[in-house]
Amino acid sequence: MSANGHHPPTAGAHRVGLVDGSQPAGTRRFTAVLDEGRRLQLDELVVTRQPAGDGTELAHYGIVVEASGALEGATYPTDTQRIADETLPGVRVERVEVQVLRTVPELWLPPMPGAEVARAVGPDRDRALFVDQMDRRELPVGLDLAGGVVSLDFAFLNGEQGAHVSISGISGVATKTSYATFLLYMLFETDRGRELLGAHRGRTRAVVFNVKGEDLLHLDLPNARFPREDRQGQAERTDAADWRALGVDRPGPFTDVALLAPRAPGGDHSEIVTSVRSRGQDEVRAFGWTPWEFIRRGLLRFCFTEDGDRSQVAFIEQRVRTQLLRHAHPLRRGQGAVVMIPPEHGVGFDFARVARQAAARAERDPGEGAVVRDFADLVDYLTAQLVGEDGDSPDPHWTGSTQGNTVMAFLRRLYAASPRLGHLVVPGVQPPDPAGAGEGDGGGRVTVVDLHDLHEQAQRFVVGAVLERMLEQKQGAGREPLHFVVLDELNKYAPRQGQSPIRDLLVDIASRGRSLGLILIGAQQSAIDVAEDLPRNASIKVAGRLDAGEAGEYRFLTPELRERATRFLPGTMVVDQPIVPAPIPVRFPFPPFATNVAEGAGARRREPIADPEAAERELRDLLR
């Protein structure tokens, strides 16, 4: 019989203790004293039941957030030894602090002191994690410490009730990109993910921007280290078993991947090759933008993404962008080159209107105007228009009658951009088109766009141009099919301070992407360095290992988790979603797809890697 005279249901083998009567039990947290010989780890789920007073039963579900032990009867430190020697009476007591996740039915009552506490298993575990409220739309996103599946309500990812994922953690340890690709794998390569994507799964697309070496250019290859081997040479049980727990019986590489890399600098326009060394040229498609595509889409604005460019220089850029389109005509048999011809009367200055008119322009011959075949020609042409030739004054239609020093500031930025990204604007190339529509051939359902060998300014240009195209394609097209974007180092493209075209674009995606079906999976070392709208509009927040000095900024974590997150090992993350009122720590299994050069190269050799770190160093030395 319990302390209140009632007979609560027995928990049987799952019982671990009682609600501690010596500590106040609240509606948010309570303490449980464990039975002798019972143990509870942090993050384990528990349930306690009690009569509700009207003949029904009230259940409290919670997660263990802290554990402690004491010797009851010890007053002084020296009493510890006496109790251990049994020369002084005392009892060893172990307690856990439990954060309440849910009460069923939803009554704001505290747990009853003395009520039995049990591990939440089976249906109880599902109720603790709100799986019963996910309307059978749960997506596995990791495993808890006991090996149980932790699921995400897909409605908060696909835009129905929320969208976007924000992943934070220090570089090299938090495995941010690894977790992002794991999420894509669960969506694109598992039966459960394809079921959730529904009838549009065949047209669902994802673009992954690769900024770290050539690592992500191997997602379509099996991981040579899977399953991993321990020091005794025995395959670890966790690799295959963890994937089976997630519903994946045969884990392997991504099956439908397109690899894109920027055209390598140097050479003439006929040399459309990449600088990728770890994959064959026949496996990677070179991308770029023709001068006609560059001008028609107004991509000049993504050449000016520094914070300091939001001034009179930005005004000139807007003016020049429109003027270029007013003058440009596709060059006959020019493979995307243009010929610049003064506009006819009636051509306005509104860029969107001029773009609609330009779509119907016929090809023109080279003798009709100045020919622009690449970015260098474009710079020369603009210099002539903005500075003037042979002592002529510059055309105010181009400069907007701004002062000469502002014009020169614009040109200095343009000159600096030429060696950094000029090789991307040449005839005969195709831009990245992850949606598989338009001029590019897109290719796979997952498109990896390699940026690692580009200058930071060129990286921002490519990201801006690709995202602008994806946003344009989703306008008025409905939320389905979904398009996912994985972008690491988000603080570089959308910093918290300042303004730039690409920052504005990412903020727009964070704000409107939910309704458009454009889902951003963004990663950064610290969320406080990113424009506030991005993490704020992310329904799903994930944290890996955090810097001790910044952990306090993550308000969605409990105080205990903020401290623990500074000590997380790779593979451990905390997932926070709206339907569950507390963040849940998870681990995700070792990837069966290659995540770096060594793993992919080992798979091609079909031989095990004895020393993966040494093999990777050797390969990287060869690629330099």
XYZ file of C-alpha atoms in Angstrom:
624
model
C 0.000 0.000 0.000
C 1.337 3.463 -0.886
C 1.744 6.389 1.506
C -1.677 7.748 0.498
C -3.492 4.495 1.158
C -4.095 3.625 -2.500
C -2.750 0.723 -4.509
C -1.103 2.213 -7.639
C -0.485 -0.148 -10.561
C 2.678 -2.141 -10.154
C 5.502 -1.456 -12.627
C 6.867 -4.973 -12.337
C 10.317 -5.518 -13.808
C 10.439 -1.927 -15.107
C 10.093 -0.345 -11.652
C 13.168 1.678 -10.630
C 12.037 3.530 -7.513
C 9.612 5.955 -5.922
C 8.818 9.644 -6.148
C 10.976 11.130 -3.374
C 8.803 12.313 -0.506
C 11.621 14.254 1.158
C 11.798 16.714 -1.743
C 8.959 18.859 -3.132
C 7.528 17.355 -6.330
C 6.390 19.998 -8.817
C 4.516 20.053 -12.097
C 7.786 20.642 -13.983
C 10.320 18.558 -12.058
C 10.463 15.932 -9.367
C 13.038 13.710 -7.687
C 12.906 9.915 -7.626
C 14.740 7.778 -5.103
C 15.965 4.557 -6.708
C 15.430 1.071 -5.407
C 18.507 -0.774 -4.240
C 20.347 -2.225 -7.213
C 18.468 -0.089 -9.751
C 20.233 2.384 -12.045
C 19.021 5.163 -14.306
C 21.237 6.992 -16.768
C 20.833 10.553 -17.851
C 18.269 10.968 -20.643
C 16.359 7.792 -19.776
C 12.571 8.100 -19.914
C 10.397 7.262 -16.914
C 6.718 7.163 -16.014
C 4.880 7.414 -12.711
C 1.157 6.807 -12.222
C -1.352 7.843 -9.593
C -5.123 8.036 -9.191
C -6.563 11.241 -10.641
C -9.378 11.437 -8.070
C -12.266 10.737 -10.442
C -11.623 7.062 -10.899
C -9.144 7.596 -13.730
C -5.380 7.295 -13.745
C -2.917 10.164 -14.191
C 0.491 9.407 -15.712
C 3.512 11.677 -15.592
C 6.183 11.076 -18.249
C 9.635 12.530 -17.801
C 13.302 12.441 -18.758
C 16.204 12.069 -16.331
C 18.242 15.283 -16.334
C 20.514 14.756 -13.320
C 21.588 11.985 -10.961
C 23.120 12.076 -7.504
C 24.124 9.778 -4.675
C 24.489 10.233 -0.940
C 24.955 8.312 2.291
C 21.940 8.917 4.473
C 23.200 9.151 8.018
C 26.558 10.758 7.228
C 26.893 14.114 8.963
C 30.629 14.623 8.626
C 32.999 13.649 5.777
C 34.654 11.102 8.039
C 31.290 9.377 8.537
C 31.627 8.075 4.986
C 34.337 5.622 5.951
C 32.506 4.551 9.115
C 29.317 3.775 7.200
C 31.334 1.930 4.545
C 32.966 -0.130 7.350
C 29.517 -0.666 8.888
C 30.659 0.829 12.163
C 28.111 3.611 11.804
C 24.539 3.072 10.635
C 23.726 4.561 7.256
C 22.066 3.838 3.929
C 23.343 4.486 0.430
C 20.772 6.545 -1.490
C 20.718 7.238 -5.215
C 18.356 9.807 -6.646
C 17.566 11.204 -10.076
C 16.023 14.500 -11.044
C 13.281 14.154 -13.645
C 11.948 16.850 -15.973
C 8.277 16.309 -16.719
C 7.608 16.020 -20.445
C 3.927 15.236 -20.426
C 0.927 14.303 -18.307
C -1.864 12.054 -19.604
C -4.572 13.228 -19.283
C -3.354 16.821 -19.373
C -3.873 17.853 -15.769
C -1.546 20.288 -14.044
C -0.963 18.175 -10.968
C 2.380 17.176 -9.400
C 3.439 13.541 -9.097
C 2.339 11.931 -5.858
C 5.154 11.404 -3.317
C 5.722 7.710 -2.851
C 4.268 6.757 -6.239
C 6.146 4.105 -8.177
C 8.542 5.254 -10.887
C 9.245 2.928 -13.827
C 11.171 3.002 -17.061
C 8.963 4.129 -19.912
C 8.950 1.281 -22.423
C 6.733 0.341 -25.336
C 3.585 2.513 -25.542
C 4.715 4.495 -22.499
C 7.924 5.488 -24.267
C 5.967 6.563 -27.347
C 3.685 8.701 -25.188
C 6.697 10.236 -23.406
C 8.125 11.328 -26.770
C 4.719 12.327 -28.205
C 4.965 9.732 -30.970
C 1.248 9.060 -30.523
C 0.633 12.731 -31.408
C 2.678 12.681 -34.624
C -0.200 11.251 -36.665
C 2.015 8.430 -37.967
C 4.376 10.943 -39.566
C 7.385 10.238 -37.368
C 10.832 10.269 -38.978
C 13.648 8.522 -37.049
C 16.420 11.029 -36.349
C 18.631 9.138 -33.927
C 18.867 6.723 -31.022
C 18.879 7.412 -27.315
C 21.474 5.984 -24.932
C 19.409 2.838 -24.467
C 19.201 2.233 -28.212
C 15.591 3.358 -28.566
C 14.537 5.296 -31.643
C 13.952 9.048 -31.303
C 11.625 10.429 -33.949
C 10.840 13.804 -35.426
C 7.375 14.999 -36.361
C 7.711 15.372 -40.131
C 5.053 18.092 -40.137
C 7.621 20.397 -38.518
C 10.133 19.708 -41.273
C 8.103 19.646 -44.491
C 6.420 23.016 -43.995
C 2.991 21.885 -42.830
C 3.465 23.220 -39.306
C 7.072 24.379 -39.494
C 10.269 24.011 -41.464
C 14.046 24.342 -41.501
C 16.786 22.822 -39.339
C 19.468 24.774 -37.480
C 22.561 22.764 -36.459
C 25.188 24.295 -34.159
C 28.480 23.071 -32.767
C 32.201 23.689 -32.768
C 34.148 22.765 -35.872
C 35.626 19.303 -36.269
C 33.946 17.747 -33.223
C 30.240 18.525 -33.462
C 29.826 16.540 -36.746
C 27.321 19.088 -38.056
C 27.660 18.143 -41.719
C 27.599 14.446 -40.863
C 24.290 14.859 -39.066
C 22.862 16.936 -41.922
C 23.729 14.223 -44.458
C 22.327 11.606 -42.052
C 18.997 13.454 -42.123
C 19.063 13.467 -45.924
C 19.857 9.765 -45.922
C 16.876 9.007 -43.704
C 14.653 10.977 -46.091
C 15.977 9.858 -49.461
C 17.367 6.359 -48.881
C 15.006 4.687 -46.416
C 11.546 3.216 -46.864
C 10.226 5.407 -44.060
C 11.603 8.580 -45.586
C 10.217 7.792 -49.027
C 6.847 6.999 -47.469
C 6.771 10.390 -45.741
C 7.738 12.213 -48.950
C 4.709 10.594 -50.524
C 3.656 10.822 -54.134
C 6.209 13.575 -54.815
C 9.229 11.588 -53.591
C 10.491 11.042 -57.150
C 10.753 14.806 -57.695
C 12.027 15.742 -54.237
C 15.491 17.269 -54.498
C 18.337 18.264 -52.217
C 21.416 20.378 -52.842
C 24.461 20.031 -50.586
C 27.135 22.722 -50.737
C 30.563 21.199 -50.121
C 33.023 23.607 -48.505
C 35.520 21.231 -46.823
C 37.969 19.598 -49.178
C 36.485 17.047 -51.563
C 34.829 15.081 -48.767
C 31.187 15.253 -49.841
C 32.019 14.325 -53.423
C 31.962 10.677 -52.301
C 28.424 10.273 -50.940
C 27.613 7.900 -53.786
C 30.384 5.482 -52.691
C 30.211 2.931 -49.855
C 32.222 3.748 -46.760
C 35.356 1.594 -46.659
C 35.287 1.758 -42.857
C 31.744 0.419 -42.542
C 31.259 -1.586 -40.457
C 34.037 -0.325 -38.263
C 36.441 -2.720 -36.616
C 37.671 -2.627 -33.061
C 41.188 -3.429 -31.926
C 40.418 -7.145 -31.838
C 39.281 -7.073 -35.463
C 35.662 -7.839 -34.579
C 32.951 -5.826 -36.308
C 31.224 -3.575 -33.808
C 27.648 -4.538 -33.187
C 26.466 -0.943 -33.041
C 26.942 -0.076 -36.711
C 24.596 -2.564 -38.367
C 22.373 -2.990 -35.318
C 21.804 0.753 -34.972
C 20.819 1.050 -38.612
C 18.425 -1.874 -38.221
C 16.874 -0.132 -35.227
C 16.281 2.865 -37.500
C 14.573 0.629 -40.044
C 17.489 0.271 -42.457
C 18.400 -3.372 -43.046
C 20.924 -2.762 -45.827
C 22.721 0.547 -45.239
C 24.804 1.730 -48.171
C 25.744 4.843 -50.145
C 23.400 7.447 -51.595
C 21.989 5.935 -54.768
C 21.119 8.981 -56.905
C 23.774 11.705 -56.669
C 24.936 14.368 -59.110
C 28.392 15.835 -58.531
C 29.002 19.404 -59.696
C 32.217 21.409 -59.415
C 33.168 24.850 -60.741
C 35.018 25.202 -63.996
C 38.745 25.282 -63.267
C 40.489 28.631 -63.836
C 42.910 29.082 -66.722
C 42.853 27.750 -70.244
C 40.689 28.952 -73.080
C 36.916 28.876 -73.164
C 36.818 25.451 -74.784
C 38.399 23.810 -71.711
C 35.416 23.082 -69.479
C 37.024 20.930 -66.783
C 37.071 20.950 -63.008
C 39.952 20.986 -60.530
C 38.591 17.937 -58.675
C 41.326 15.351 -58.187
C 39.680 12.538 -56.217
C 37.004 11.791 -58.829
C 37.253 11.336 -62.586
C 36.264 14.165 -64.907
C 33.540 11.917 -66.308
C 32.026 11.669 -62.809
C 31.862 15.390 -62.066
C 30.126 17.997 -64.220
C 31.742 21.417 -64.493
C 29.410 24.342 -63.920
C 29.498 28.025 -64.658
C 27.359 30.808 -66.095
C 27.434 32.174 -69.613
C 27.593 35.966 -69.971
C 23.987 35.925 -71.230
C 22.809 33.957 -68.219
C 24.875 36.157 -65.884
C 23.329 39.345 -67.261
C 19.792 38.028 -67.805
C 19.476 36.836 -64.198
C 21.138 39.908 -62.713
C 23.867 37.919 -60.981
C 26.125 40.953 -60.730
C 24.573 41.656 -57.330
C 26.097 38.462 -55.916
C 29.556 39.761 -56.809
C 29.022 42.468 -54.162
C 28.248 40.605 -50.957
C 30.550 42.360 -48.504
C 28.906 44.338 -45.730
C 30.568 47.543 -46.889
C 28.960 47.269 -50.328
C 25.540 48.355 -49.036
C 26.010 52.036 -49.826
C 26.223 54.204 -52.930
C 28.222 51.348 -54.446
C 25.074 49.212 -54.158
C 23.129 51.913 -55.984
C 25.609 51.844 -58.875
C 25.460 48.048 -58.939
C 21.677 48.168 -59.305
C 21.991 50.747 -62.068
C 24.711 48.812 -63.909
C 22.807 45.533 -63.571
C 19.784 47.018 -65.310
C 21.839 48.795 -67.949
C 23.655 45.581 -68.860
C 20.337 43.868 -69.474
C 19.010 46.791 -71.494
C 21.998 46.541 -73.839
C 22.618 42.773 -73.967
C 21.551 40.491 -76.815
C 22.534 36.837 -77.274
C 25.359 36.470 -79.777
C 24.580 34.291 -82.776
C 26.403 30.950 -82.396
C 28.162 32.445 -79.366
C 27.331 29.673 -76.872
C 26.011 32.169 -74.383
C 28.187 35.174 -75.275
C 26.440 38.526 -75.750
C 26.666 41.545 -77.976
C 26.024 44.938 -76.377
C 23.741 47.178 -78.467
C 22.211 50.487 -77.307
C 18.561 49.888 -76.377
C 15.706 51.021 -78.545
C 13.309 53.736 -77.445
C 10.800 52.522 -74.895
C 13.033 50.060 -73.031
C 12.499 50.941 -69.387
C 14.704 50.801 -66.300
C 12.757 48.326 -64.179
C 14.881 45.192 -64.073
C 12.016 42.694 -63.811
C 10.198 44.244 -66.784
C 13.358 44.411 -68.890
C 14.083 40.747 -68.025
C 10.702 39.695 -69.361
C 11.328 41.618 -72.577
C 14.873 40.246 -72.898
C 13.623 36.637 -72.846
C 12.303 37.105 -76.398
C 15.353 38.840 -77.871
C 16.711 37.364 -81.086
C 20.367 36.517 -81.599
C 22.500 39.275 -83.088
C 25.709 39.350 -85.107
C 29.079 40.366 -83.615
C 29.406 43.403 -85.885
C 26.352 45.061 -84.342
C 28.025 45.991 -81.073
C 30.673 45.209 -78.463
C 31.043 41.483 -77.887
C 31.322 40.151 -74.329
C 32.561 36.557 -74.201
C 33.708 36.290 -70.595
C 33.969 38.153 -67.309
C 37.137 39.998 -68.357
C 35.322 41.388 -71.419
C 32.485 42.445 -69.127
C 34.893 44.312 -66.824
C 36.491 46.088 -69.794
C 33.103 47.057 -71.197
C 31.897 48.426 -67.859
C 35.108 50.374 -67.352
C 34.536 52.118 -70.681
C 30.962 52.983 -69.746
C 31.666 54.144 -66.206
C 34.935 56.019 -66.738
C 34.614 57.090 -70.363
C 37.139 56.875 -73.172
C 39.284 59.532 -74.867
C 38.317 62.178 -72.341
C 34.564 61.639 -72.730
C 32.387 61.959 -69.661
C 30.803 58.751 -68.390
C 27.208 58.095 -69.372
C 24.926 59.135 -66.449
C 22.560 56.316 -67.414
C 25.269 53.977 -66.096
C 26.581 55.980 -63.133
C 23.326 57.526 -61.947
C 25.252 60.816 -61.728
C 27.042 59.623 -58.594
C 30.407 61.049 -57.626
C 33.537 59.800 -59.333
C 35.068 58.318 -56.171
C 31.967 56.154 -55.682
C 32.245 54.934 -59.281
C 35.880 54.074 -58.702
C 34.972 52.206 -55.506
C 32.534 50.115 -57.540
C 35.196 49.386 -60.163
C 37.783 48.456 -57.535
C 35.420 45.838 -56.168
C 34.708 44.605 -59.679
C 38.433 44.348 -60.474
C 38.976 42.388 -57.239
C 36.172 39.975 -58.159
C 37.609 39.209 -61.596
C 40.455 36.850 -60.535
C 38.307 35.342 -57.800
C 35.226 34.341 -59.753
C 35.787 35.482 -63.335
C 36.530 31.935 -64.530
C 32.937 30.995 -63.705
C 31.500 33.296 -66.382
C 32.396 31.912 -69.821
C 30.542 30.593 -72.893
C 29.484 26.989 -73.248
C 28.832 26.196 -69.587
C 25.698 25.291 -67.662
C 24.730 26.586 -64.229
C 23.886 24.274 -61.325
C 20.207 23.401 -61.419
C 19.428 21.063 -58.499
C 15.746 20.957 -59.388
C 16.599 19.340 -62.734
C 14.776 21.980 -64.739
C 15.915 24.731 -67.040
C 19.265 24.909 -68.737
C 21.151 22.608 -66.349
C 20.604 18.893 -66.373
C 20.520 18.648 -62.565
C 21.083 14.914 -62.545
C 20.499 13.217 -59.205
C 17.953 13.672 -56.490
C 20.859 14.772 -54.283
C 23.178 17.300 -55.918
C 26.562 18.086 -54.380
C 27.849 21.509 -55.424
C 31.572 21.680 -54.689
C 32.891 25.047 -53.470
C 36.004 24.079 -51.563
C 38.528 25.317 -54.147
C 36.892 28.724 -54.618
C 37.732 32.054 -53.028
C 35.224 33.054 -50.333
C 33.790 35.735 -52.611
C 33.252 33.145 -55.341
C 31.660 30.778 -52.818
C 29.164 33.445 -51.847
C 28.486 34.152 -55.516
C 27.726 30.495 -56.283
C 25.542 30.017 -53.205
C 23.597 33.183 -53.974
C 23.103 32.322 -57.637
C 21.983 28.746 -56.914
C 19.613 29.664 -54.078
C 18.130 32.532 -56.075
C 17.386 30.087 -58.901
C 15.816 27.555 -56.518
C 13.653 30.246 -54.913
C 12.582 31.457 -58.347
C 11.584 27.929 -59.392
C 9.453 27.445 -56.270
C 7.509 30.687 -56.689
C 3.915 29.806 -57.509
C 4.772 26.096 -57.885
C 3.292 24.904 -54.581
C 4.956 23.382 -51.559
C 5.400 19.930 -53.108
C 7.817 18.574 -54.162
C 10.134 19.624 -51.377
C 13.577 21.050 -52.099
C 16.201 20.778 -49.336
C 19.341 22.905 -49.016
C 22.292 21.861 -46.827
C 24.603 24.806 -46.185
C 27.485 24.762 -43.701
C 29.287 27.840 -42.356
C 26.019 29.742 -42.480
C 27.543 32.663 -40.593
C 29.712 33.374 -43.652
C 26.680 33.881 -45.892
C 24.193 35.380 -43.442
C 26.129 37.067 -40.608
C 24.160 38.606 -37.781
C 25.481 42.090 -38.484
C 25.351 43.955 -41.783
C 23.460 43.539 -45.020
C 24.160 41.820 -48.336
C 22.114 40.330 -51.198
C 22.816 36.744 -50.159
C 21.987 37.478 -46.515
C 18.678 38.974 -47.604
C 18.052 35.908 -49.770
C 18.665 33.477 -46.907
C 16.474 35.492 -44.556
C 13.756 35.399 -47.222
C 14.078 31.601 -47.480
C 13.919 31.281 -43.693
C 10.781 33.423 -43.621
C 8.893 32.135 -46.682
C 10.535 28.795 -47.414
C 7.979 26.922 -45.327
C 5.120 27.861 -47.637
C 7.245 27.309 -50.752
C 8.576 23.895 -49.786
C 12.173 25.162 -49.770
C 13.718 23.725 -46.607
C 17.033 25.021 -45.251
C 19.274 22.715 -43.218
C 21.831 25.243 -42.025
C 24.899 24.599 -39.904
C 27.187 26.959 -38.050
C 29.700 26.899 -35.227
C 27.642 29.350 -33.193
C 24.034 30.401 -33.708
C 24.771 33.836 -32.241
C 26.903 34.678 -35.301
C 24.021 34.065 -37.750
C 21.238 36.454 -38.750
C 18.576 36.101 -36.061
C 15.770 35.159 -38.465
C 17.499 31.929 -39.521
C 17.714 30.003 -36.207
C 14.523 31.663 -34.971
C 12.507 30.378 -37.947
C 14.000 26.880 -37.725
C 11.434 24.531 -36.178
C 14.112 21.898 -35.560
C 17.158 22.923 -33.550
C 20.134 20.597 -33.197
C 23.268 21.109 -31.123
C 26.457 19.088 -31.033
C 29.466 19.894 -28.913
C 29.377 23.574 -27.962
C 32.030 26.049 -26.969
C 31.957 26.539 -23.206
C 31.894 30.311 -23.568
C 28.848 30.257 -25.848
C 26.789 27.375 -24.438
C 24.732 29.783 -22.345
C 23.313 31.365 -25.509
C 21.345 28.217 -26.391
C 18.177 28.886 -24.424
C 16.343 25.866 -25.829
C 18.699 23.597 -23.855
C 18.174 22.846 -20.187
C 20.920 24.120 -17.857
C 22.191 20.566 -17.445
C 22.353 19.964 -21.194
C 24.102 23.286 -21.814
C 26.868 22.152 -19.494
C 27.000 18.602 -20.891
C 27.106 19.863 -24.471
C 30.588 21.256 -23.852
C 31.747 17.640 -23.367
C 29.819 15.816 -26.087
C 31.726 13.262 -28.135
C 31.346 13.158 -31.935
C 28.095 11.474 -32.907
C 26.070 12.872 -29.995
C 23.574 15.631 -30.713
C 20.619 17.248 -28.962
C 17.402 17.523 -30.976
C 14.729 20.042 -30.055
C 11.349 20.068 -31.798
C 8.136 21.971 -31.031
C 5.958 18.968 -30.153
C 8.303 17.718 -27.398
C 8.731 20.256 -24.561
C 12.351 19.308 -23.828
C 15.413 18.693 -26.010
C 16.332 15.026 -26.405
C 19.981 13.870 -26.685
C 20.526 11.375 -29.499
C 23.352 9.597 -31.219
C 23.370 8.645 -34.868
C 25.079 5.614 -36.382
C 28.305 5.556 -38.318
C 27.580 6.388 -41.981
C 27.563 3.598 -44.579
C 28.381 6.176 -47.271
C 31.806 7.758 -47.713
C 32.192 11.063 -45.883
C 35.774 11.857 -46.889
C 38.382 11.134 -49.533
C 39.984 8.203 -47.715
C 36.724 6.365 -47.107
C 35.709 6.749 -50.735
C 39.122 5.786 -52.084
C 39.182 2.706 -49.878
C 35.823 1.626 -51.229
C 37.111 1.951 -54.797
C 40.125 -0.229 -53.929
C 37.758 -2.707 -52.254
C 40.223 -3.239 -49.474
C 40.114 -2.338 -45.777
C 41.932 0.701 -44.471
C 44.309 -0.281 -41.688
C 45.051 3.311 -40.665
C 42.304 5.634 -41.984
C 43.936 8.803 -40.686
C 47.265 8.005 -42.348
C 45.501 7.056 -45.594
C 43.603 10.313 -45.605
C 46.767 12.335 -44.977
C 48.481 10.535 -47.856
C 45.615 11.210 -50.227
C 45.404 14.858 -49.245
C 49.140 15.263 -49.841
C 48.699 13.829 -53.325
C 45.839 16.201 -54.057
C 47.811 19.318 -53.213
